[in-house]
Amino acid sequence: MLNDQVLVNDWHVVARAEELQEGRTMPVRLLEEDLVLWRVGGKICAWQDLCVHRGTRLSLGKVENGTLACAYHGWVYNEDGQCIRYPAHPSQQPSERARARVYQAREKYGWIWVCLGEATRDIPHFPQWEDASYRKVHCGPYTYKASAPRAIENFLDITHFPFVHQSYLGDPTHAEVNDYQVTTDEDGITASNITVWQPDPDGSGQGALVSYTYRVYRPLTAGFVKSSAGPHFAMFFTITPVAPNLSHAWAYVAMDYSNLTESEIQEFQNLITMQDVPIVESQRPELLPLDLQAELHLRSDRTAIAYRKWLGQLGLSFGTA
Ligand code: FES
Ligand code: CO
């Protein structure tokens, strides 16, 4: 069993809710555990993807009348994970031990979230979700053959914009960053008023100084709000830790202006992410080093420094070294 209690006891997105259809199973993977998702009525079941009879994947099975039947010998499981019928012995009462391993699952923000242990916190709050002045556009998932903390750190990193996202989010001749403030408390990290120049921050075609405020809500969930003269552009970003060096990123863009179509917004995010992915996948060591002596830091890296310190204080181990 995984020794990372922080991530075991945290909520993680494993799928888009609209992709999990009634009457179907869906295999997903979280923290090196194979899971099967299925719906019964309004409830989402997230179980270990394993039939306790002979270890067959339950995701190969059939959803029928609010039960899941294994594909191999047809054992029928009810929504609580208890086997209620052995087809080879219809009159035999199934053993109490004949039950699937059941995890907590919830639907929120159009995503399915799973906790493999005891949830110590609620699903992180997405501040713009209920704010009708913000339009929300779903982006991703994006796969990184890299550790989840490396991918979050890239999301929090502002000084790469002029280089990795040149002409989109920055320009090498305007690479300077102000001295900004970072605070950490039990609810995470806040990095406020990071001011950078961008060639076209709001789609008007005009270069301008913009100000970013980042929040790290949970070890693998973060967001920012970017403001220029008027409009606000926000992101909510969360990563599924699949394996120590395999991650899926899910995002919403939230903006209080709209001069772009949904697919234009998604295409832009896809392009930006495809610029980030090869950089993050190239980083060595693959696991994010929490020892601050392991890499060199600048003042402008203070969000990353705070992030590494915080992960160390929490005792996070999966995807870190
Ligand atoms: Fe599932 Fe036999 S392996 S019923
Ligand atoms: Co980037």
Short mmCIF file of C-alpha atoms in Angstrom, two decimals, residues 46-297:
data_model
loop_
_atom_site.label_atom_id
_atom_site.label_comp_id
_atom_site.label_asym_id
_atom_site.label_seq_id
_atom_site.Cartn_x
_atom_site.Cartn_y
_atom_site.Cartn_z
CA ALA A 46 -15.55 3.81 -7.40
CA TRP A 47 -14.13 0.40 -6.57
CA GLN A 48 -10.86 -1.39 -6.88
CA ASP A 49 -11.01 -2.83 -10.40
CA LEU A 50 -10.73 -6.38 -9.18
CA CYS A 51 -13.15 -9.23 -8.62
CA VAL A 52 -12.27 -11.00 -5.37
CA HIS A 53 -13.02 -14.41 -6.92
CA ARG A 54 -10.17 -14.68 -9.43
CA GLY A 55 -8.87 -11.13 -9.74
CA THR A 56 -10.54 -10.29 -13.03
CA ARG A 57 -11.08 -6.63 -13.83
CA LEU A 58 -14.59 -5.64 -12.83
CA SER A 59 -14.52 -2.96 -15.53
CA LEU A 60 -14.93 -5.83 -18.03
CA GLY A 61 -18.23 -6.66 -16.36
CA LYS A 62 -21.80 -5.65 -17.01
CA VAL A 63 -23.97 -3.08 -15.26
CA GLU A 64 -27.53 -4.36 -14.99
CA ASN A 65 -30.43 -3.41 -12.72
CA GLY A 66 -28.26 -1.47 -10.31
CA THR A 67 -25.66 -4.23 -10.00
CA LEU A 68 -22.29 -4.99 -11.53
CA ALA A 69 -21.72 -8.54 -12.77
CA CYS A 70 -18.19 -9.85 -13.24
CA ALA A 71 -17.31 -10.86 -16.80
CA TYR A 72 -15.61 -14.14 -15.78
CA HIS A 73 -18.05 -16.22 -13.68
CA GLY A 74 -20.85 -13.71 -13.35
CA TRP A 75 -20.65 -12.88 -9.63
CA VAL A 76 -23.16 -10.10 -9.05
CA TYR A 77 -22.20 -7.15 -6.84
CA ASN A 78 -24.67 -4.66 -5.43
CA GLU A 79 -24.01 -0.91 -5.24
CA ASP A 80 -22.34 -1.30 -1.84
CA GLY A 81 -19.80 -3.67 -3.35
CA GLN A 82 -21.24 -6.77 -1.68
CA CYS A 83 -21.53 -9.89 -3.85
CA ILE A 84 -25.16 -11.00 -3.75
CA ARG A 85 -25.15 -13.92 -6.15
CA TYR A 86 -22.86 -16.73 -7.29
CA PRO A 87 -24.44 -17.92 -10.55
CA ALA A 88 -22.84 -21.36 -10.20
CA HIS A 89 -24.58 -21.78 -6.81
CA PRO A 90 -27.76 -19.72 -7.00
CA SER A 91 -29.10 -20.88 -3.64
CA GLN A 92 -25.85 -20.29 -1.74
CA GLN A 93 -25.71 -17.06 0.27
CA PRO A 94 -22.52 -15.21 -0.80
CA SER A 95 -19.87 -14.77 1.87
CA GLU A 96 -19.49 -11.41 3.59
CA ARG A 97 -15.91 -11.50 2.40
CA ALA A 98 -17.12 -11.55 -1.19
CA ARG A 99 -17.06 -7.78 -1.55
CA ALA A 100 -15.29 -5.29 -3.70
CA ARG A 101 -13.02 -2.69 -2.17
CA VAL A 102 -15.12 0.48 -2.24
CA TYR A 103 -13.78 4.03 -2.26
CA GLN A 104 -15.46 7.39 -1.75
CA ALA A 105 -16.53 9.15 -4.93
CA ARG A 106 -18.22 12.47 -5.58
CA GLU A 107 -19.20 14.59 -8.51
CA LYS A 108 -18.22 18.25 -8.43
CA TYR A 109 -17.40 20.88 -11.06
CA GLY A 110 -18.34 18.37 -13.75
CA TRP A 111 -15.61 16.02 -12.59
CA ILE A 112 -15.61 12.77 -10.65
CA TRP A 113 -13.42 12.98 -7.58
CA VAL A 114 -12.21 9.91 -5.67
CA CYS A 115 -10.55 9.56 -2.27
CA LEU A 116 -8.76 6.27 -1.63
CA GLY A 117 -8.52 6.79 2.13
CA GLU A 118 -10.24 8.94 4.74
CA ALA A 119 -10.90 12.38 3.31
CA THR A 120 -9.30 14.85 5.69
CA ARG A 121 -10.50 17.87 3.70
CA ASP A 122 -13.32 18.74 1.37
CA ILE A 123 -12.86 18.95 -2.38
CA PRO A 124 -11.01 22.22 -3.00
CA HIS A 125 -13.13 25.29 -3.60
CA PHE A 126 -13.14 26.68 -7.14
CA PRO A 127 -13.85 30.35 -6.40
CA GLN A 128 -15.24 31.36 -9.80
CA TRP A 129 -17.49 28.30 -10.21
CA GLU A 130 -20.63 29.87 -8.76
CA ASP A 131 -19.81 33.37 -9.95
CA ALA A 132 -22.05 33.94 -12.98
CA SER A 133 -19.92 36.84 -14.20
CA TYR A 134 -17.25 34.25 -15.09
CA ARG A 135 -17.65 32.05 -18.10
CA LYS A 136 -16.14 28.60 -17.52
CA VAL A 137 -14.50 26.53 -20.23
CA HIS A 138 -13.21 23.03 -19.60
CA CYS A 139 -9.74 22.18 -20.90
CA GLY A 140 -7.82 18.91 -20.89
CA PRO A 141 -7.16 16.36 -19.65
CA TYR A 142 -3.51 16.65 -20.55
CA THR A 143 -1.05 13.85 -19.95
CA TYR A 144 2.40 14.54 -18.58
CA LYS A 145 4.91 11.70 -18.45
CA ALA A 146 6.17 13.47 -15.37
CA SER A 147 5.47 13.73 -11.67
CA ALA A 148 2.35 15.58 -10.57
CA PRO A 149 4.29 17.98 -8.29
CA ARG A 150 6.60 18.84 -11.20
CA ALA A 151 3.53 19.66 -13.32
CA ILE A 152 1.95 21.78 -10.55
CA GLU A 153 5.20 23.64 -10.07
CA ASN A 154 5.21 24.42 -13.78
CA PHE A 155 1.66 25.76 -13.44
CA LEU A 156 2.89 28.05 -10.63
CA ASP A 157 5.99 29.18 -12.47
CA ILE A 158 5.79 32.60 -14.06
CA THR A 159 9.32 33.28 -15.27
CA HIS A 160 9.10 30.67 -18.01
CA PHE A 161 6.36 32.55 -19.88
CA PRO A 162 8.65 34.73 -22.03
CA PHE A 163 10.65 31.68 -23.11
CA VAL A 164 8.34 28.68 -23.33
CA HIS A 165 5.30 30.76 -24.33
CA GLN A 166 7.06 33.49 -26.27
CA SER A 167 4.66 35.76 -28.17
CA TYR A 168 1.69 34.14 -26.37
CA LEU A 169 2.26 34.86 -22.68
CA GLY A 170 5.49 36.80 -22.67
CA ASP A 171 8.46 38.21 -24.47
CA PRO A 172 12.17 37.65 -23.69
CA THR A 173 12.84 41.39 -23.85
CA HIS A 174 10.26 41.91 -21.06
CA ALA A 175 11.23 38.98 -18.83
CA GLU A 176 11.60 40.88 -15.56
CA VAL A 177 9.37 40.00 -12.61
CA ASN A 178 8.62 42.16 -9.57
CA ASP A 179 9.32 41.14 -5.98
CA TYR A 180 6.06 39.60 -4.88
CA GLN A 181 4.75 38.17 -1.62
CA VAL A 182 4.08 34.55 -0.78
CA THR A 183 2.29 33.29 2.30
CA THR A 184 1.63 29.73 3.44
CA ASP A 185 -0.96 28.61 5.96
CA GLU A 186 -2.97 25.48 6.63
CA ASP A 187 -5.17 26.25 3.62
CA GLY A 188 -2.25 26.36 1.23
CA ILE A 189 -0.15 29.00 -0.47
CA THR A 190 -0.95 32.44 -1.83
CA ALA A 191 1.41 34.31 -4.14
CA SER A 192 0.04 37.80 -4.69
CA ASN A 193 0.41 40.48 -7.30
CA ILE A 194 3.07 38.99 -9.52
CA THR A 195 3.46 41.59 -12.24
CA VAL A 196 4.66 40.63 -15.69
CA TRP A 197 4.35 42.02 -19.18
CA GLN A 198 2.27 40.15 -21.73
CA PRO A 199 1.93 40.76 -25.45
CA ASP A 200 -1.87 40.32 -25.54
CA PRO A 201 -3.36 39.54 -22.13
CA ASP A 202 -7.05 39.96 -22.97
CA GLY A 203 -7.37 39.28 -26.68
CA SER A 204 -7.43 42.99 -27.57
CA GLY A 205 -4.06 42.75 -29.34
CA GLN A 206 -2.44 45.27 -26.93
CA GLY A 207 0.60 44.43 -24.81
CA ALA A 208 0.21 45.32 -21.12
CA LEU A 209 1.43 44.67 -17.59
CA VAL A 210 -0.74 42.10 -15.87
CA SER A 211 -0.94 40.95 -12.30
CA TYR A 212 -1.26 37.32 -11.24
CA THR A 213 -2.38 35.98 -7.90
CA TYR A 214 -1.85 32.25 -7.43
CA ARG A 215 -3.43 29.96 -4.86
CA VAL A 216 -2.30 26.44 -4.08
CA TYR A 217 -5.31 24.78 -2.45
CA ARG A 218 -4.04 21.26 -2.07
CA PRO A 219 -0.76 19.58 -3.01
CA LEU A 220 -2.09 18.88 -6.51
CA THR A 221 -4.74 21.57 -6.99
CA ALA A 222 -4.06 25.23 -7.69
CA GLY A 223 -5.47 28.23 -9.46
CA PHE A 224 -4.76 31.80 -10.40
CA VAL A 225 -6.51 35.01 -11.26
CA LYS A 226 -4.91 37.30 -13.77
CA SER A 227 -6.06 40.86 -14.05
CA SER A 228 -5.07 43.58 -16.45
CA ALA A 229 -6.78 46.99 -16.72
CA GLY A 230 -10.29 45.53 -16.63
CA PRO A 231 -10.92 41.89 -17.45
CA HIS A 232 -10.10 38.91 -15.27
CA PHE A 233 -8.85 35.56 -16.46
CA ALA A 234 -8.69 32.69 -13.98
CA MET A 235 -7.73 29.04 -14.01
CA PHE A 236 -8.52 26.13 -11.76
CA PHE A 237 -6.08 23.29 -12.25
CA THR A 238 -5.89 19.86 -10.68
CA ILE A 239 -3.72 16.85 -11.36
CA THR A 240 -4.40 13.15 -11.09
CA PRO A 241 -1.29 11.40 -9.77
CA VAL A 242 -1.47 8.17 -11.78
CA ALA A 243 2.07 6.98 -11.12
CA PRO A 244 5.10 8.82 -9.67
CA ASN A 245 6.02 9.88 -13.21
CA LEU A 246 2.62 9.92 -14.92
CA SER A 247 -0.01 12.62 -14.41
CA HIS A 248 -3.22 13.86 -15.95
CA ALA A 249 -4.05 17.56 -15.68
CA TRP A 250 -7.61 18.88 -15.73
CA ALA A 251 -8.43 22.55 -15.99
CA TYR A 252 -11.10 25.18 -16.22
CA VAL A 253 -10.51 28.57 -17.68
CA ALA A 254 -12.81 31.18 -16.14
CA MET A 255 -13.07 34.66 -17.64
CA ASP A 256 -15.33 37.65 -17.12
CA TYR A 257 -15.15 38.73 -20.76
CA SER A 258 -15.77 36.80 -23.92
CA ASN A 259 -14.33 37.68 -27.26
CA LEU A 260 -13.33 34.07 -28.02
CA THR A 261 -15.34 30.94 -28.71
CA GLU A 262 -15.12 27.92 -26.44
CA SER A 263 -13.05 25.98 -28.99
CA GLU A 264 -10.69 28.94 -29.49
CA ILE A 265 -10.11 29.04 -25.73
CA GLN A 266 -9.50 25.28 -25.62
CA GLU A 267 -7.17 25.41 -28.61
CA PHE A 268 -5.17 28.17 -26.95
CA GLN A 269 -4.85 26.17 -23.70
CA ASN A 270 -3.93 23.04 -25.67
CA LEU A 271 -1.20 24.95 -27.43
CA ILE A 272 0.16 26.47 -24.19
CA THR A 273 0.12 23.06 -22.49
CA MET A 274 1.85 21.37 -25.43
CA GLN A 275 4.62 23.95 -25.01
CA ASP A 276 4.93 23.09 -21.32
CA VAL A 277 4.76 19.28 -21.55
CA PRO A 278 8.16 18.60 -23.21
CA ILE A 279 9.84 20.97 -20.73
CA VAL A 280 8.30 19.27 -17.70
CA GLU A 281 8.90 15.77 -19.08
CA SER A 282 12.57 16.66 -19.59
CA GLN A 283 13.18 17.72 -15.99
CA ARG A 284 15.58 15.63 -13.93
CA PRO A 285 15.37 14.30 -11.38
CA GLU A 286 11.92 13.18 -12.43
CA LEU A 287 10.60 13.43 -8.88
CA LEU A 288 10.36 16.95 -7.48
CA PRO A 289 13.25 17.47 -5.06
CA LEU A 290 11.94 18.76 -1.72
CA ASP A 291 15.47 19.34 -0.41
CA LEU A 292 15.94 23.04 -1.15
CA GLN A 293 19.69 22.51 -1.54
CA ALA A 294 19.12 20.17 -4.48
CA GLU A 295 18.50 22.90 -7.07
CA LEU A 296 19.26 26.61 -7.41
CA HIS A 297 16.61 29.23 -6.73
#
